[in-house]
Amino acid sequence: MSLKAGIVGLPNVGKSTLFNAITKQNILAANYPFATIEPNQGIVTVPDNRLEFLTEVCIPDKTVPTTFEFIDIAGLVRGASVGEGLGNQFLANIREVDAICEVVRCFDDPNVIHVEGDVDPIRDIEIINIELMLSDLELITNRLNRIGKKAIMSKDKIALQEMEILTKIKIGLEQNIPVRNLTFNEDELNLIKHFNLLTLKPVIYIANVNEDDLYGENEYVSKVRKYAKQENSSVISLCVKIESELNELPDEEKTEFLKDLGLDDSGLNKLIKVTYDLLGLATYFTIGKQEVRAWTFKKGMTAPECAGIIHSDFERGFIRAEVTSYQDLEQLGSEKAVKEAGKMRLEGKEYIMQDGDICHFRFNI
């Protein structure tokens, strides 16, 4: 279950530099609009200190962390939906992501061009959000035009229900209301899921600040937080320049570099943690001599559903799961000690997986 996030923003706000830093790819990141044309894709590993301990305990042939995929698309500008700049055709590349990371410039620098002429993060956010809504509106309108008459004439119950929900979405978008701020029941969400609507996805605003503003909150970031709070979105503040410098260093030097800056963690790690929290995600582990591996799952999933993340046969033929909590293994030091202490549990099909569970799945097909 690899997590995907799309990076959007106006041209030249630090999108591609951020992508370059967090994925260590040398893509073009220049001080002029539209440096990115083709979408860039990169995969990073999700940091989890628990993997280090599990590796020490098992001494496996390999250790496999879970991953996070970022997709960086060309910058959007005001009027992209009608062809301004490079248009909005690149939005198709992020319709299947789990979350949208919107980079917002929150610093002044006369040497860095701003496509709108000056720095105003709320205006910039609204430009991007309107373009996302217009893209969804175009998709919904086209769908309504295709099914509308047919649904009414055939009186097909499912088609009429779809038409009703899409009309509700269309009216909301025309009133500048993103789809995530509308109310749907579970059946309605399942019906519209396959449209991959951009404004249904959760948003994380990434406030790109100068190094000096990492130790406090400037006026721009405060405005972004206030805006995000109104729509139940998340905000993280980071310095793209620092992230770029950080990822030029060997791993062993990164901690010292952060310490010298007075920072507890990198911006990338903060972004991943916020995204996991926003999407309600957690991690379970499988361990053994051949491999120690982390697996991402959605909170509330059952043991069979989590087994299915590894392979569909595991879910289909699920018998039981042998489960140890990470805390018990860390405290007792070995699987043998956990079993002797009676801390290893046998869980059935109704068990709800917990973050940090260490599992051995038993199945038969």
Coordinates of C-alpha atoms in Angstrom, one line a residue:
M1 CA 0.0 0.0 0.0
S2 CA 2.3 2.7 -1.3
L3 CA 1.2 6.2 -0.4
K4 CA 1.1 8.8 -3.2
A5 CA 1.0 12.6 -3.0
G6 CA 0.8 15.1 -5.8
I7 CA 2.8 18.4 -5.4
V8 CA 1.1 21.4 -6.8
G9 CA 1.6 25.2 -6.7
L10 CA 2.2 28.3 -8.7
P11 CA 5.4 28.3 -10.9
N12 CA 8.6 29.1 -9.0
V13 CA 7.4 28.7 -5.5
G14 CA 9.8 25.9 -4.7
K15 CA 7.9 22.8 -5.9
S16 CA 10.6 21.3 -8.0
T17 CA 13.3 22.2 -5.6
L18 CA 11.4 20.5 -2.8
F19 CA 10.8 17.4 -5.0
N20 CA 14.5 17.4 -5.9
A21 CA 15.5 17.6 -2.3
I22 CA 13.2 14.9 -0.8
T23 CA 13.7 12.4 -3.6
K24 CA 17.4 13.2 -4.4
Q25 CA 16.6 13.5 -8.1
N26 CA 18.4 16.2 -10.1
I27 CA 15.4 17.5 -12.0
L28 CA 15.3 21.0 -13.4
A29 CA 14.6 23.6 -10.7
A30 CA 15.1 27.0 -12.2
N31 CA 14.3 30.6 -11.3
Y32 CA 11.7 31.0 -14.1
P33 CA 8.1 29.9 -14.7
F34 CA 7.3 26.4 -16.1
A35 CA 10.7 24.8 -15.5
T36 CA 8.7 21.6 -15.0
I37 CA 6.8 20.3 -18.0
E38 CA 6.7 16.5 -17.8
P39 CA 5.5 15.2 -14.4
N40 CA 8.3 14.1 -12.2
Q41 CA 7.9 11.0 -10.0
G42 CA 10.1 9.9 -7.1
I43 CA 9.8 7.4 -4.3
V44 CA 11.2 7.9 -0.8
T45 CA 11.3 5.5 2.1
V46 CA 9.2 6.3 5.2
P47 CA 11.4 6.8 8.2
D48 CA 10.6 4.5 11.1
N49 CA 13.1 4.0 14.0
R50 CA 11.3 0.7 14.9
L51 CA 12.8 -0.9 11.9
E52 CA 16.3 -0.4 13.3
F53 CA 15.4 -2.4 16.4
L54 CA 13.6 -5.1 14.5
T55 CA 16.7 -5.5 12.3
E56 CA 19.0 -5.8 15.3
V57 CA 16.7 -8.5 16.8
C58 CA 16.2 -10.6 13.6
I59 CA 19.5 -9.9 11.7
P60 CA 17.6 -10.4 8.4
D61 CA 18.9 -10.7 4.9
K62 CA 17.2 -7.5 4.1
T63 CA 15.1 -4.7 5.7
V64 CA 12.4 -3.1 3.6
P65 CA 10.7 0.1 4.8
T66 CA 7.4 1.2 3.4
T67 CA 7.4 3.9 0.7
F68 CA 5.9 7.3 -0.2
E69 CA 5.7 8.4 -3.8
F70 CA 5.7 12.0 -4.8
I71 CA 4.5 13.4 -8.2
D72 CA 5.5 16.9 -9.2
I73 CA 3.6 18.5 -12.0
A74 CA 4.0 21.8 -14.0
G75 CA 3.1 24.9 -12.1
L76 CA -0.5 26.2 -12.4
V77 CA -1.3 29.8 -13.1
R78 CA -4.4 31.9 -13.0
G79 CA -6.6 30.9 -16.0
A80 CA -4.9 27.5 -16.5
S81 CA -8.3 26.0 -17.0
V82 CA -8.7 28.1 -20.2
G83 CA -5.2 27.5 -21.4
E84 CA -3.1 30.2 -19.7
G85 CA 0.5 29.2 -19.0
L86 CA 0.8 25.5 -19.8
G87 CA -2.9 24.9 -19.1
N88 CA -4.2 22.4 -16.6
Q89 CA -3.7 19.1 -18.6
F90 CA -1.0 18.0 -16.1
L91 CA -3.7 17.7 -13.4
A92 CA -4.6 14.3 -14.9
N93 CA -1.2 13.0 -13.6
I94 CA -2.3 13.5 -10.0
R95 CA -5.9 12.3 -10.1
E96 CA -5.0 9.0 -8.5
V97 CA -2.9 10.4 -5.6
D98 CA -4.0 10.0 -1.9
A99 CA -3.3 13.6 -0.9
I100 CA -2.3 16.9 -2.5
C101 CA 0.7 18.8 -1.2
E102 CA 0.3 22.5 -2.1
V103 CA 3.5 24.5 -1.9
V104 CA 3.0 28.1 -1.0
R105 CA 5.6 30.8 -1.0
C106 CA 5.9 32.5 2.4
F107 CA 9.0 34.5 2.1
D108 CA 10.1 37.8 0.5
D109 CA 13.1 37.8 -1.8
P110 CA 13.4 40.3 -4.7
N111 CA 15.8 38.0 -6.5
V112 CA 13.2 35.2 -6.8
I113 CA 10.5 35.9 -9.4
H114 CA 6.9 35.6 -8.4
V115 CA 4.5 34.9 -11.3
E116 CA 1.9 37.2 -9.7
G117 CA 4.4 40.1 -9.1
D118 CA 4.3 40.0 -5.3
V119 CA 4.0 37.6 -2.3
D120 CA 0.5 36.9 -1.1
P121 CA 0.0 33.3 0.0
I122 CA -3.8 33.4 0.4
R123 CA -4.2 34.8 -3.1
D124 CA -1.8 32.1 -4.4
I125 CA -3.7 29.3 -2.6
E126 CA -7.0 30.5 -4.0
I127 CA -5.7 30.6 -7.5
I128 CA -4.6 27.0 -7.2
N129 CA -7.8 25.8 -5.5
I130 CA -10.0 27.5 -8.1
E131 CA -8.1 25.8 -10.9
L132 CA -8.5 22.4 -9.1
M133 CA -12.2 23.1 -8.8
L134 CA -12.6 24.1 -12.4
S135 CA -10.9 20.9 -13.5
D136 CA -13.3 18.9 -11.4
L137 CA -16.2 20.9 -12.7
E138 CA -15.2 20.2 -16.3
L139 CA -15.1 16.5 -15.5
I140 CA -18.4 16.4 -13.7
T141 CA -20.2 18.5 -16.3
N142 CA -19.0 16.2 -19.1
R143 CA -20.2 13.2 -17.2
L144 CA -23.6 14.8 -16.6
N145 CA -23.9 15.6 -20.3
R146 CA -23.3 12.0 -21.1
I147 CA -25.6 10.3 -18.6
G148 CA -28.3 13.0 -18.0
K149 CA -30.9 12.3 -20.7
K150 CA -30.2 8.6 -20.6
A151 CA -30.8 8.4 -16.9
I152 CA -34.1 10.3 -17.1
M153 CA -35.4 8.3 -20.0
S154 CA -34.5 4.9 -18.7
K155 CA -35.4 5.7 -15.1
D156 CA -32.4 3.5 -14.1
K157 CA -32.2 3.8 -10.3
I158 CA -28.3 3.8 -10.1
A159 CA -28.0 6.3 -13.0
L160 CA -30.5 8.6 -11.4
Q161 CA -28.7 8.4 -8.1
E162 CA -25.4 9.2 -9.8
M163 CA -27.0 12.1 -11.6
E164 CA -28.3 13.5 -8.4
I165 CA -25.0 13.3 -6.6
L166 CA -23.1 14.8 -9.6
T167 CA -25.5 17.6 -9.7
K168 CA -25.0 18.3 -6.0
I169 CA -21.2 18.4 -6.7
K170 CA -21.6 20.6 -9.7
I171 CA -23.7 23.2 -7.7
G172 CA -21.1 23.1 -4.9
L173 CA -18.1 23.6 -7.3
E174 CA -20.0 26.5 -9.0
Q175 CA -20.2 28.1 -5.6
N176 CA -16.4 27.6 -5.0
I177 CA -17.0 24.8 -2.5
P178 CA -14.5 21.9 -2.9
V179 CA -16.0 18.4 -3.0
R180 CA -14.3 17.5 0.3
N181 CA -16.4 20.2 2.1
L182 CA -19.7 18.6 0.9
T183 CA -21.4 15.9 2.9
F184 CA -21.8 12.4 1.5
N185 CA -22.9 9.0 3.0
E186 CA -20.8 5.9 2.4
D187 CA -22.8 4.7 -0.6
E188 CA -22.4 8.1 -2.3
L189 CA -18.6 8.2 -1.6
N190 CA -18.3 4.8 -3.2
L191 CA -20.3 5.9 -6.2
I192 CA -18.0 8.9 -6.9
K193 CA -14.7 7.3 -5.8
H194 CA -13.7 6.3 -9.4
F195 CA -13.9 9.9 -10.6
N196 CA -10.8 10.7 -8.6
L197 CA -11.9 14.2 -8.0
L198 CA -9.0 16.5 -7.1
T199 CA -11.0 18.6 -4.6
L200 CA -12.2 15.5 -2.7
K201 CA -8.6 14.7 -1.7
P202 CA -7.1 16.0 1.6
V203 CA -4.7 18.9 1.2
I204 CA -1.5 19.7 3.1
Y205 CA -0.3 23.2 2.6
I206 CA 3.5 23.4 2.6
A207 CA 4.6 26.9 3.7
N208 CA 8.0 27.5 2.1
V209 CA 9.9 30.0 4.4
N210 CA 13.4 31.5 4.7
E211 CA 15.8 29.8 7.1
D212 CA 15.3 32.6 9.7
D213 CA 11.6 31.9 9.9
L214 CA 12.1 28.2 10.8
Y215 CA 12.4 29.2 14.5
G216 CA 9.1 31.2 14.6
E217 CA 6.1 31.9 12.5
N218 CA 6.0 34.8 10.1
E219 CA 2.9 36.7 9.1
Y220 CA 2.5 34.7 5.8
V221 CA 2.5 31.3 7.6
S222 CA 0.0 32.6 10.2
K223 CA -2.4 33.5 7.4
V224 CA -2.0 30.1 5.7
R225 CA -2.7 28.3 9.1
K226 CA -5.9 30.4 9.6
Y227 CA -7.0 29.6 6.0
A228 CA -6.3 25.9 6.4
K229 CA -8.1 25.7 9.7
Q230 CA -11.3 27.0 8.1
E231 CA -11.3 24.0 5.6
N232 CA -9.8 21.4 8.0
S233 CA -6.6 21.1 6.1
S234 CA -3.1 20.7 7.5
V235 CA 0.0 23.0 7.3
I236 CA 3.7 22.3 7.7
S237 CA 6.3 25.0 7.6
L238 CA 9.7 24.2 6.0
C239 CA 12.6 25.8 4.2
V240 CA 13.0 24.2 0.8
K241 CA 16.6 25.5 0.6
I242 CA 17.5 23.8 3.9
E243 CA 15.8 20.6 2.7
S244 CA 17.9 20.7 -0.4
E245 CA 21.1 21.2 1.5
L246 CA 20.2 18.5 4.0
N247 CA 19.7 15.8 1.4
E248 CA 23.1 16.5 -0.1
L249 CA 24.6 15.1 3.1
P250 CA 25.3 11.5 4.0
D251 CA 22.8 10.0 6.4
E252 CA 25.1 10.0 9.3
E253 CA 25.7 13.8 9.0
K254 CA 22.0 14.8 8.7
T255 CA 21.3 14.5 12.4
E256 CA 24.2 16.7 13.3
F257 CA 23.2 19.2 10.6
L258 CA 19.6 19.4 12.1
K259 CA 21.0 19.7 15.6
D260 CA 23.2 22.6 14.5
L261 CA 20.1 24.3 13.1
G262 CA 18.2 23.7 16.3
L263 CA 15.7 21.4 14.5
D264 CA 14.3 18.1 15.7
D265 CA 13.4 16.6 12.3
S266 CA 13.6 17.3 8.6
G267 CA 10.7 18.8 6.7
L268 CA 10.3 15.6 4.7
N269 CA 9.8 13.6 7.9
K270 CA 7.3 16.1 9.2
L271 CA 5.4 16.0 5.9
I272 CA 5.2 12.2 6.0
K273 CA 4.0 12.2 9.6
V274 CA 1.3 14.8 8.9
T275 CA 0.2 12.9 5.8
Y276 CA -0.1 9.6 7.7
D277 CA -2.1 11.4 10.4
L278 CA -4.3 13.2 7.9
L279 CA -5.1 9.9 6.0
G280 CA -5.5 7.8 9.1
L281 CA -2.6 5.5 8.2
A282 CA -0.5 3.3 10.4
T283 CA 2.2 0.6 10.1
Y284 CA 2.5 -3.1 10.9
F285 CA 5.5 -5.3 10.5
T286 CA 6.4 -8.8 9.3
I287 CA 9.8 -10.1 10.6
G288 CA 12.0 -13.1 9.9
K289 CA 15.5 -14.2 9.0
Q290 CA 14.9 -13.5 5.3
E291 CA 13.2 -10.1 5.7
V292 CA 12.0 -7.4 8.1
R293 CA 9.4 -5.3 6.3
A294 CA 7.1 -2.4 7.2
W295 CA 3.6 -2.3 5.7
T296 CA 1.3 0.7 5.6
F297 CA -2.4 0.2 6.3
K298 CA -5.5 2.3 7.0
K299 CA -6.6 2.4 10.6
G300 CA -9.7 0.3 11.1
M301 CA -8.6 -2.5 8.7
T302 CA -9.0 -6.0 9.9
A303 CA -6.3 -8.6 10.1
P304 CA -7.4 -10.3 6.8
E305 CA -7.5 -7.0 5.0
C306 CA -4.0 -6.2 6.2
A307 CA -2.8 -9.6 5.1
G308 CA -4.3 -8.8 1.7
I309 CA -1.9 -5.9 1.4
I310 CA 0.9 -8.5 1.1
H311 CA -1.0 -10.7 -1.3
S312 CA -4.6 -11.3 -2.2
D313 CA -4.2 -15.0 -1.4
F314 CA -3.3 -14.1 2.2
E315 CA -6.7 -12.4 2.6
R316 CA -8.7 -15.0 0.7
G317 CA -7.3 -18.0 2.6
F318 CA -6.8 -16.2 6.0
I319 CA -6.9 -18.5 9.0
R320 CA -5.4 -16.4 11.8
A321 CA -2.7 -14.0 12.7
E322 CA 0.0 -14.5 15.3
V323 CA 0.4 -11.0 16.7
T324 CA 3.0 -9.4 18.9
S325 CA 3.0 -5.7 19.8
Y326 CA 6.2 -3.8 19.1
Q327 CA 6.3 -2.5 22.6
D328 CA 6.3 -6.1 24.0
L329 CA 9.1 -7.2 21.7
E330 CA 11.1 -4.1 22.5
Q331 CA 10.7 -4.7 26.2
L332 CA 11.3 -8.5 26.2
G333 CA 14.0 -8.5 23.5
S334 CA 13.1 -11.6 21.4
E335 CA 10.1 -13.5 20.0
K336 CA 11.0 -16.4 22.2
A337 CA 10.8 -14.3 25.3
V338 CA 7.5 -12.8 24.1
K339 CA 6.0 -16.3 23.7
E340 CA 7.3 -17.4 27.0
A341 CA 5.7 -14.4 28.7
G342 CA 2.4 -15.2 27.0
K343 CA 2.4 -11.9 25.1
M344 CA 2.1 -13.4 21.6
R345 CA -1.6 -13.5 20.6
L346 CA -3.7 -15.5 18.1
E347 CA -6.1 -13.2 16.4
G348 CA -9.0 -14.1 14.0
K349 CA -10.8 -12.5 11.2
E350 CA -12.5 -9.7 13.3
Y351 CA -9.2 -8.4 14.8
I352 CA -8.6 -4.7 14.1
M353 CA -4.9 -4.2 13.3
Q354 CA -3.0 -1.8 15.5
D355 CA 0.0 0.4 14.7
G356 CA 3.2 -1.4 15.6
D357 CA 1.7 -4.9 15.4
I358 CA 4.2 -7.6 14.3
C359 CA 2.4 -10.3 12.4
H360 CA 2.8 -13.8 11.1
F361 CA -0.2 -14.7 8.9
R362 CA -1.5 -18.2 8.6
F363 CA -3.6 -19.0 5.5
N364 CA -4.7 -21.8 3.3
I365 CA -6.1 -21.6 -0.2

